[in-house]
Amino acid sequence: EDQVTQSPEALRLQEGESSSLNCSYTVSGLRGLFWYRQDPGKGPEFLFTLYSAGEEKEKERLKATLTKKESFLHITAPKPEDSATYLCAVQAWGYGGSQGNLIFGKGTKLSVKP
Amino acid sequence: EADIYQTPRYLVIGTGKKITLECSQTMGHDKMYWYQQDPGMELHLIHYSYGVNSTEKGDLSSESTVSRIRTEHFPLTLESARPSHTSQYLCASSPPAGGIQETQYFGPGTRLLVL
């Protein structure tokens, strides 16, 4: 069964204190791994897609990496505005219309204090 | 980035009422999705559509129904709301699978409270 596990559930950082969020996945055949940011009461906002092991992508203070079993979202020198829940999702190879469907983890709630 | 609109944003309604949650997108995306999300929990897919007149049930069983008469519109209906339907409902869409992946873009969500 395809599965996504994110850790930690919650992370509190001081402004400027770098850290990483983990996303472990089990999937029959990885088509893509997605990172989203979700603010309270809002829909998820797309951040990155990773396709293959060894791939890395960056956006401002965020850097996502991918191995065959997990992905990391590195946050460098975070600011209070980076506070949000970060969601990881995987997309598996399949058949028909279900091929694009995503399986989400529960997310990591990040709080950055000034 | 897609423009996805959901109305209403918040809805408080009594048990037994019929409700329709609206979702529209302006990007011409073929695929659209409905997710249910409870606080602190993962998003669960309840319905999806890969084009006009196509609808499929997702991984999470739901008493809601959907329709896709126009490409841009994907409404979700609950015939008789119950307190167990209280949740946040998120709509998403994705472009045609021309490449090896289909990024889903989300609307702002509808927060439903059934009394």
PDB file of C-alpha atoms in Angstrom:
ATOM      1  CA  GLU A   1       0.000   0.000   0.000  1.00  0.00           C
ATOM      2  CA  ASP A   2       1.313   3.443  -0.936  1.00  0.00           C
ATOM      3  CA  GLN A   3       2.074   5.504   2.170  1.00  0.00           C
ATOM      4  CA  VAL A   4       3.611   8.828   3.213  1.00  0.00           C
ATOM      5  CA  THR A   5       4.941   9.575   6.712  1.00  0.00           C
ATOM      6  CA  GLN A   6       6.159  13.009   7.747  1.00  0.00           C
ATOM      7  CA  SER A   7       8.286  13.892  10.763  1.00  0.00           C
ATOM      8  CA  PRO A   8       8.358  15.643  13.076  1.00  0.00           C
ATOM      9  CA  GLU A   9       4.659  16.432  13.523  1.00  0.00           C
ATOM     10  CA  ALA A  10       5.578  19.859  14.861  1.00  0.00           C
ATOM     11  CA  LEU A  11       8.794  21.868  14.869  1.00  0.00           C
ATOM     12  CA  ARG A  12       9.553  25.068  16.726  1.00  0.00           C
ATOM     13  CA  LEU A  13      12.553  27.096  15.577  1.00  0.00           C
ATOM     14  CA  GLN A  14      14.061  30.409  16.480  1.00  0.00           C
ATOM     15  CA  GLU A  15      14.454  32.860  13.627  1.00  0.00           C
ATOM     16  CA  GLY A  16      17.677  32.016  11.798  1.00  0.00           C
ATOM     17  CA  GLU A  17      17.873  28.447  13.176  1.00  0.00           C
ATOM     18  CA  SER A  18      18.161  26.111  10.170  1.00  0.00           C
ATOM     19  CA  SER A  19      16.555  22.662  10.197  1.00  0.00           C
ATOM     20  CA  SER A  20      15.059  19.911   8.033  1.00  0.00           C
ATOM     21  CA  LEU A  21      11.675  18.259   7.648  1.00  0.00           C
ATOM     22  CA  ASN A  22      11.434  14.605   6.651  1.00  0.00           C
ATOM     23  CA  CYS A  23       9.047  12.783   4.327  1.00  0.00           C
ATOM     24  CA  SER A  24       9.362   8.999   4.122  1.00  0.00           C
ATOM     25  CA  TYR A  25       7.393   7.216   1.453  1.00  0.00           C
ATOM     26  CA  THR A  26       6.449   3.766   0.263  1.00  0.00           C
ATOM     27  CA  VAL A  27       5.119   3.631  -3.261  1.00  0.00           C
ATOM     28  CA  SER A  28       4.946   0.979  -5.958  1.00  0.00           C
ATOM     29  CA  GLY A  29       6.546   3.244  -8.535  1.00  0.00           C
ATOM     30  CA  LEU A  30       7.288   6.906  -7.867  1.00  0.00           C
ATOM     31  CA  ARG A  31       6.005   9.240 -10.551  1.00  0.00           C
ATOM     32  CA  GLY A  32       6.635  12.399  -8.544  1.00  0.00           C
ATOM     33  CA  LEU A  33       7.011  13.743  -5.006  1.00  0.00           C
ATOM     34  CA  PHE A  34       5.390  17.066  -4.180  1.00  0.00           C
ATOM     35  CA  TRP A  35       5.898  19.603  -1.407  1.00  0.00           C
ATOM     36  CA  TYR A  36       3.156  22.060  -0.475  1.00  0.00           C
ATOM     37  CA  ARG A  37       2.844  24.814   2.097  1.00  0.00           C
ATOM     38  CA  GLN A  38      -0.495  25.287   3.869  1.00  0.00           C
ATOM     39  CA  ASP A  39      -1.388  28.307   5.975  1.00  0.00           C
ATOM     40  CA  PRO A  40      -4.237  28.059   8.525  1.00  0.00           C
ATOM     41  CA  GLY A  41      -7.655  28.115   6.898  1.00  0.00           C
ATOM     42  CA  LYS A  42      -6.223  28.093   3.361  1.00  0.00           C
ATOM     43  CA  GLY A  43      -5.607  25.596   0.598  1.00  0.00           C
ATOM     44  CA  PRO A  44      -2.158  24.074  -0.002  1.00  0.00           C
ATOM     45  CA  GLU A  45       0.271  26.160  -2.053  1.00  0.00           C
ATOM     46  CA  PHE A  46       2.543  24.269  -4.445  1.00  0.00           C
ATOM     47  CA  LEU A  47       6.291  24.501  -3.716  1.00  0.00           C
ATOM     48  CA  PHE A  48       8.261  21.769  -5.506  1.00  0.00           C
ATOM     49  CA  THR A  49       8.065  18.589  -7.550  1.00  0.00           C
ATOM     50  CA  LEU A  50      10.895  16.025  -7.486  1.00  0.00           C
ATOM     51  CA  TYR A  51      11.028  13.097  -9.892  1.00  0.00           C
ATOM     52  CA  SER A  52      14.113  11.012  -9.262  1.00  0.00           C
ATOM     53  CA  ALA A  53      16.628  10.183  -6.543  1.00  0.00           C
ATOM     54  CA  GLY A  54      19.399  12.751  -6.288  1.00  0.00           C
ATOM     55  CA  GLU A  55      17.290  15.602  -7.558  1.00  0.00           C
ATOM     56  CA  GLU A  56      17.309  18.918  -5.662  1.00  0.00           C
ATOM     57  CA  LYS A  57      15.231  22.067  -6.012  1.00  0.00           C
ATOM     58  CA  GLU A  58      15.495  25.435  -4.272  1.00  0.00           C
ATOM     59  CA  LYS A  59      13.214  28.370  -3.662  1.00  0.00           C
ATOM     60  CA  GLU A  60      14.343  31.232  -1.440  1.00  0.00           C
ATOM     61  CA  ARG A  61      15.141  29.681   1.980  1.00  0.00           C
ATOM     62  CA  LEU A  62      13.767  26.254   1.043  1.00  0.00           C
ATOM     63  CA  LYS A  63      15.618  23.358  -0.555  1.00  0.00           C
ATOM     64  CA  ALA A  64      14.026  19.984  -1.310  1.00  0.00           C
ATOM     65  CA  THR A  65      15.993  16.794  -1.877  1.00  0.00           C
ATOM     66  CA  LEU A  66      14.969  13.262  -2.835  1.00  0.00           C
ATOM     67  CA  THR A  67      16.317   9.760  -2.228  1.00  0.00           C
ATOM     68  CA  LYS A  68      14.748   6.418  -3.096  1.00  0.00           C
ATOM     69  CA  LYS A  69      12.936   6.249   0.242  1.00  0.00           C
ATOM     70  CA  GLU A  70      12.581   9.799   1.548  1.00  0.00           C
ATOM     71  CA  SER A  71      12.640  13.489   0.851  1.00  0.00           C
ATOM     72  CA  PHE A  72      13.927  16.348   2.971  1.00  0.00           C
ATOM     73  CA  LEU A  73      12.815  19.938   3.032  1.00  0.00           C
ATOM     74  CA  HIS A  74      15.711  22.020   4.328  1.00  0.00           C
ATOM     75  CA  ILE A  75      14.919  25.450   5.717  1.00  0.00           C
ATOM     76  CA  THR A  76      17.895  27.796   5.921  1.00  0.00           C
ATOM     77  CA  ALA A  77      17.787  30.780   8.291  1.00  0.00           C
ATOM     78  CA  PRO A  78      13.983  30.695   8.616  1.00  0.00           C
ATOM     79  CA  LYS A  79      11.887  33.773   9.252  1.00  0.00           C
ATOM     80  CA  PRO A  80       8.554  34.037  11.117  1.00  0.00           C
ATOM     81  CA  GLU A  81       6.730  34.230   7.771  1.00  0.00           C
ATOM     82  CA  ASP A  82       7.904  30.684   7.025  1.00  0.00           C
ATOM     83  CA  SER A  83       5.570  29.455   9.779  1.00  0.00           C
ATOM     84  CA  ALA A  84       3.032  27.088   8.176  1.00  0.00           C
ATOM     85  CA  THR A  85       2.249  23.411   7.773  1.00  0.00           C
ATOM     86  CA  TYR A  86       4.387  21.734   5.130  1.00  0.00           C
ATOM     87  CA  LEU A  87       2.760  18.840   3.299  1.00  0.00           C
ATOM     88  CA  CYS A  88       4.442  16.063   1.342  1.00  0.00           C
ATOM     89  CA  ALA A  89       2.585  14.002  -1.275  1.00  0.00           C
ATOM     90  CA  VAL A  90       3.529  11.229  -3.689  1.00  0.00           C
ATOM     91  CA  GLN A  91       2.148  10.362  -7.082  1.00  0.00           C
ATOM     92  CA  ALA A  92       2.499   6.776  -8.252  1.00  0.00           C
ATOM     93  CA  TRP A  93       2.548   5.228 -11.685  1.00  0.00           C
ATOM     94  CA  GLY A  94      -0.759   3.543 -12.391  1.00  0.00           C
ATOM     95  CA  TYR A  95      -3.442   3.118 -14.956  1.00  0.00           C
ATOM     96  CA  GLY A  96      -6.160   5.323 -16.295  1.00  0.00           C
ATOM     97  CA  GLY A  97      -7.461   8.432 -14.628  1.00  0.00           C
ATOM     98  CA  SER A  98      -6.124   7.563 -11.167  1.00  0.00           C
ATOM     99  CA  GLN A  99      -2.523   7.939 -12.262  1.00  0.00           C
ATOM    100  CA  GLY A 100      -2.347  11.630 -11.324  1.00  0.00           C
ATOM    101  CA  ASN A 101      -3.821  11.162  -7.854  1.00  0.00           C
ATOM    102  CA  LEU A 102      -1.791  12.224  -4.812  1.00  0.00           C
ATOM    103  CA  ILE A 103      -1.281  10.503  -1.474  1.00  0.00           C
ATOM    104  CA  PHE A 104      -0.595  13.018   1.283  1.00  0.00           C
ATOM    105  CA  GLY A 105       1.215  12.842   4.604  1.00  0.00           C
ATOM    106  CA  LYS A 106      -0.186  14.532   7.702  1.00  0.00           C
ATOM    107  CA  GLY A 107       2.260  17.392   7.443  1.00  0.00           C
ATOM    108  CA  THR A 108       4.795  19.108   9.693  1.00  0.00           C
ATOM    109  CA  LYS A 109       3.618  22.224  11.501  1.00  0.00           C
ATOM    110  CA  LEU A 110       6.512  24.685  11.580  1.00  0.00           C
ATOM    111  CA  SER A 111       6.588  27.641  13.962  1.00  0.00           C
ATOM    112  CA  VAL A 112       9.381  30.193  13.691  1.00  0.00           C
ATOM    113  CA  LYS A 113       9.710  32.599  16.598  1.00  0.00           C
ATOM    114  CA  PRO A 114      11.388  36.009  16.234  1.00  0.00           C
TER     115      PRO A 114
ATOM    116  CA  GLU B   1      -0.271  28.834 -11.309  1.00  0.00           C
ATOM    117  CA  ALA B   2      -3.969  27.991 -11.530  1.00  0.00           C
ATOM    118  CA  ASP B   3      -6.821  30.178 -10.405  1.00  0.00           C
ATOM    119  CA  ILE B   4      -9.210  28.019  -8.409  1.00  0.00           C
ATOM    120  CA  TYR B   5     -12.253  29.491  -6.746  1.00  0.00           C
ATOM    121  CA  GLN B   6     -14.390  27.943  -4.040  1.00  0.00           C
ATOM    122  CA  THR B   7     -17.647  29.251  -2.589  1.00  0.00           C
ATOM    123  CA  PRO B   8     -18.748  29.600   0.053  1.00  0.00           C
ATOM    124  CA  ARG B   9     -15.589  29.898   2.141  1.00  0.00           C
ATOM    125  CA  TYR B  10     -17.503  29.155   5.348  1.00  0.00           C
ATOM    126  CA  LEU B  11     -20.869  27.477   5.819  1.00  0.00           C
ATOM    127  CA  VAL B  12     -22.831  26.733   8.979  1.00  0.00           C
ATOM    128  CA  ILE B  13     -25.940  24.679   8.332  1.00  0.00           C
ATOM    129  CA  GLY B  14     -28.447  22.523  10.156  1.00  0.00           C
ATOM    130  CA  THR B  15     -28.735  18.750   9.950  1.00  0.00           C
ATOM    131  CA  GLY B  16     -30.769  17.465   7.023  1.00  0.00           C
ATOM    132  CA  LYS B  17     -30.179  20.415   4.712  1.00  0.00           C
ATOM    133  CA  LYS B  18     -29.019  19.975   1.126  1.00  0.00           C
ATOM    134  CA  ILE B  19     -25.826  21.851   0.295  1.00  0.00           C
ATOM    135  CA  THR B  20     -23.698  22.409  -2.788  1.00  0.00           C
ATOM    136  CA  LEU B  21     -20.066  23.474  -2.581  1.00  0.00           C
ATOM    137  CA  GLU B  22     -18.922  25.288  -5.691  1.00  0.00           C
ATOM    138  CA  CYS B  23     -15.528  24.964  -7.374  1.00  0.00           C
ATOM    139  CA  SER B  24     -14.425  26.695 -10.554  1.00  0.00           C
ATOM    140  CA  GLN B  25     -11.083  27.027 -12.340  1.00  0.00           C
ATOM    141  CA  THR B  26     -10.106  29.338 -15.155  1.00  0.00           C
ATOM    142  CA  MET B  27      -7.066  27.486 -16.525  1.00  0.00           C
ATOM    143  CA  GLY B  28      -8.848  24.947 -18.685  1.00  0.00           C
ATOM    144  CA  HIS B  29      -7.465  22.046 -16.636  1.00  0.00           C
ATOM    145  CA  ASP B  30      -8.868  18.647 -17.515  1.00  0.00           C
ATOM    146  CA  LYS B  31      -8.558  16.997 -14.132  1.00  0.00           C
ATOM    147  CA  MET B  32     -10.293  18.218 -10.988  1.00  0.00           C
ATOM    148  CA  TYR B  33     -10.387  16.834  -7.459  1.00  0.00           C
ATOM    149  CA  TRP B  34     -12.217  17.127  -4.148  1.00  0.00           C
ATOM    150  CA  TYR B  35     -10.403  16.455  -0.890  1.00  0.00           C
ATOM    151  CA  GLN B  36     -11.601  16.336   2.701  1.00  0.00           C
ATOM    152  CA  GLN B  37      -9.285  17.514   5.462  1.00  0.00           C
ATOM    153  CA  ASP B  38      -9.895  17.341   9.203  1.00  0.00           C
ATOM    154  CA  PRO B  39      -7.704  19.364  11.623  1.00  0.00           C
ATOM    155  CA  GLY B  40      -4.218  17.881  11.961  1.00  0.00           C
ATOM    156  CA  MET B  41      -5.000  15.129   9.476  1.00  0.00           C
ATOM    157  CA  GLU B  42      -3.933  14.409   5.930  1.00  0.00           C
ATOM    158  CA  LEU B  43      -5.932  15.332   2.855  1.00  0.00           C
ATOM    159  CA  HIS B  44      -8.138  12.470   1.686  1.00  0.00           C
ATOM    160  CA  LEU B  45      -9.327  12.263  -1.915  1.00  0.00           C
ATOM    161  CA  ILE B  46     -13.121  11.839  -2.085  1.00  0.00           C
ATOM    162  CA  HIS B  47     -13.868  12.505  -5.782  1.00  0.00           C
ATOM    163  CA  TYR B  48     -12.033  13.235  -9.003  1.00  0.00           C
ATOM    164  CA  SER B  49     -12.815  13.864 -12.640  1.00  0.00           C
ATOM    165  CA  TYR B  50     -10.601  13.649 -15.690  1.00  0.00           C
ATOM    166  CA  GLY B  51     -12.925  15.531 -17.990  1.00  0.00           C
ATOM    167  CA  VAL B  52     -16.473  16.514 -18.816  1.00  0.00           C
ATOM    168  CA  ASN B  53     -19.032  13.848 -17.923  1.00  0.00           C
ATOM    169  CA  SER B  54     -16.448  11.752 -16.057  1.00  0.00           C
ATOM    170  CA  THR B  55     -16.461  11.361 -12.263  1.00  0.00           C
ATOM    171  CA  GLU B  56     -14.797   8.795 -10.030  1.00  0.00           C
ATOM    172  CA  LYS B  57     -14.809   8.069  -6.311  1.00  0.00           C
ATOM    173  CA  GLY B  58     -11.588   8.601  -4.421  1.00  0.00           C
ATOM    174  CA  ASP B  59      -9.893   6.659  -1.689  1.00  0.00           C
ATOM    175  CA  LEU B  60     -12.114   7.939   1.132  1.00  0.00           C
ATOM    176  CA  SER B  61     -15.748   6.892   1.061  1.00  0.00           C
ATOM    177  CA  SER B  62     -18.058   9.903   1.033  1.00  0.00           C
ATOM    178  CA  GLU B  63     -21.817  10.408   0.969  1.00  0.00           C
ATOM    179  CA  SER B  64     -21.346  13.407  -1.287  1.00  0.00           C
ATOM    180  CA  THR B  65     -21.850  13.428  -5.050  1.00  0.00           C
ATOM    181  CA  VAL B  66     -20.197  15.430  -7.818  1.00  0.00           C
ATOM    182  CA  SER B  67     -20.904  16.400 -11.409  1.00  0.00           C
ATOM    183  CA  ARG B  68     -18.786  17.684 -14.292  1.00  0.00           C
ATOM    184  CA  ILE B  69     -20.938  19.245 -16.966  1.00  0.00           C
ATOM    185  CA  ARG B  70     -18.444  21.974 -17.881  1.00  0.00           C
ATOM    186  CA  THR B  71     -14.647  21.799 -17.876  1.00  0.00           C
ATOM    187  CA  GLU B  72     -14.281  24.708 -15.478  1.00  0.00           C
ATOM    188  CA  HIS B  73     -16.924  23.696 -12.934  1.00  0.00           C
ATOM    189  CA  PHE B  74     -16.899  20.790 -10.443  1.00  0.00           C
ATOM    190  CA  PRO B  75     -19.578  21.173  -7.740  1.00  0.00           C
ATOM    191  CA  LEU B  76     -19.943  18.855  -4.749  1.00  0.00           C
ATOM    192  CA  THR B  77     -23.374  18.139  -3.266  1.00  0.00           C
ATOM    193  CA  LEU B  78     -24.527  16.710   0.050  1.00  0.00           C
ATOM    194  CA  GLU B  79     -28.207  15.736  -0.150  1.00  0.00           C
ATOM    195  CA  SER B  80     -28.699  15.642   3.616  1.00  0.00           C
ATOM    196  CA  ALA B  81     -25.979  17.168   5.771  1.00  0.00           C
ATOM    197  CA  ARG B  82     -25.025  15.523   9.066  1.00  0.00           C
ATOM    198  CA  PRO B  83     -22.644  16.606  11.853  1.00  0.00           C
ATOM    199  CA  SER B  84     -20.203  13.903  10.647  1.00  0.00           C
ATOM    200  CA  HIS B  85     -19.823  15.914   7.433  1.00  0.00           C
ATOM    201  CA  THR B  86     -18.211  18.779   9.359  1.00  0.00           C
ATOM    202  CA  SER B  87     -14.785  19.273   7.792  1.00  0.00           C
ATOM    203  CA  GLN B  88     -12.754  21.375   5.384  1.00  0.00           C
ATOM    204  CA  TYR B  89     -13.346  20.616   1.705  1.00  0.00           C
ATOM    205  CA  LEU B  90     -10.596  21.444  -0.768  1.00  0.00           C
ATOM    206  CA  CYS B  91     -10.898  21.550  -4.547  1.00  0.00           C
ATOM    207  CA  ALA B  92      -7.924  21.168  -6.873  1.00  0.00           C
ATOM    208  CA  SER B  93      -7.185  20.955 -10.571  1.00  0.00           C
ATOM    209  CA  SER B  94      -4.267  19.812 -12.706  1.00  0.00           C
ATOM    210  CA  PRO B  95      -3.251  20.303 -16.328  1.00  0.00           C
ATOM    211  CA  PRO B  96      -3.351  17.512 -18.909  1.00  0.00           C
ATOM    212  CA  ALA B  97      -0.777  14.778 -18.457  1.00  0.00           C
ATOM    213  CA  GLY B  98       1.482  15.970 -21.240  1.00  0.00           C
ATOM    214  CA  GLY B  99       4.580  15.371 -19.160  1.00  0.00           C
ATOM    215  CA  ILE B 100       5.514  12.820 -16.593  1.00  0.00           C
ATOM    216  CA  GLN B 101       3.758  14.563 -13.742  1.00  0.00           C
ATOM    217  CA  GLU B 102       0.605  16.536 -13.093  1.00  0.00           C
ATOM    218  CA  THR B 103       0.886  19.255 -10.487  1.00  0.00           C
ATOM    219  CA  GLN B 104      -2.317  19.863  -8.560  1.00  0.00           C
ATOM    220  CA  TYR B 105      -3.257  23.438  -7.681  1.00  0.00           C
ATOM    221  CA  PHE B 106      -5.654  24.042  -4.825  1.00  0.00           C
ATOM    222  CA  GLY B 107      -8.457  26.432  -4.075  1.00  0.00           C
ATOM    223  CA  PRO B 108      -8.831  28.225  -0.719  1.00  0.00           C
ATOM    224  CA  GLY B 109     -11.225  25.613   0.685  1.00  0.00           C
ATOM    225  CA  THR B 110     -14.711  25.588   2.192  1.00  0.00           C
ATOM    226  CA  ARG B 111     -15.011  25.095   5.927  1.00  0.00           C
ATOM    227  CA  LEU B 112     -18.309  23.322   6.653  1.00  0.00           C
ATOM    228  CA  LEU B 113     -19.960  23.083  10.066  1.00  0.00           C
ATOM    229  CA  VAL B 114     -23.120  21.009  10.369  1.00  0.00           C
ATOM    230  CA  LEU B 115     -25.073  21.541  13.579  1.00  0.00           C
TER     231      LEU B 115
END
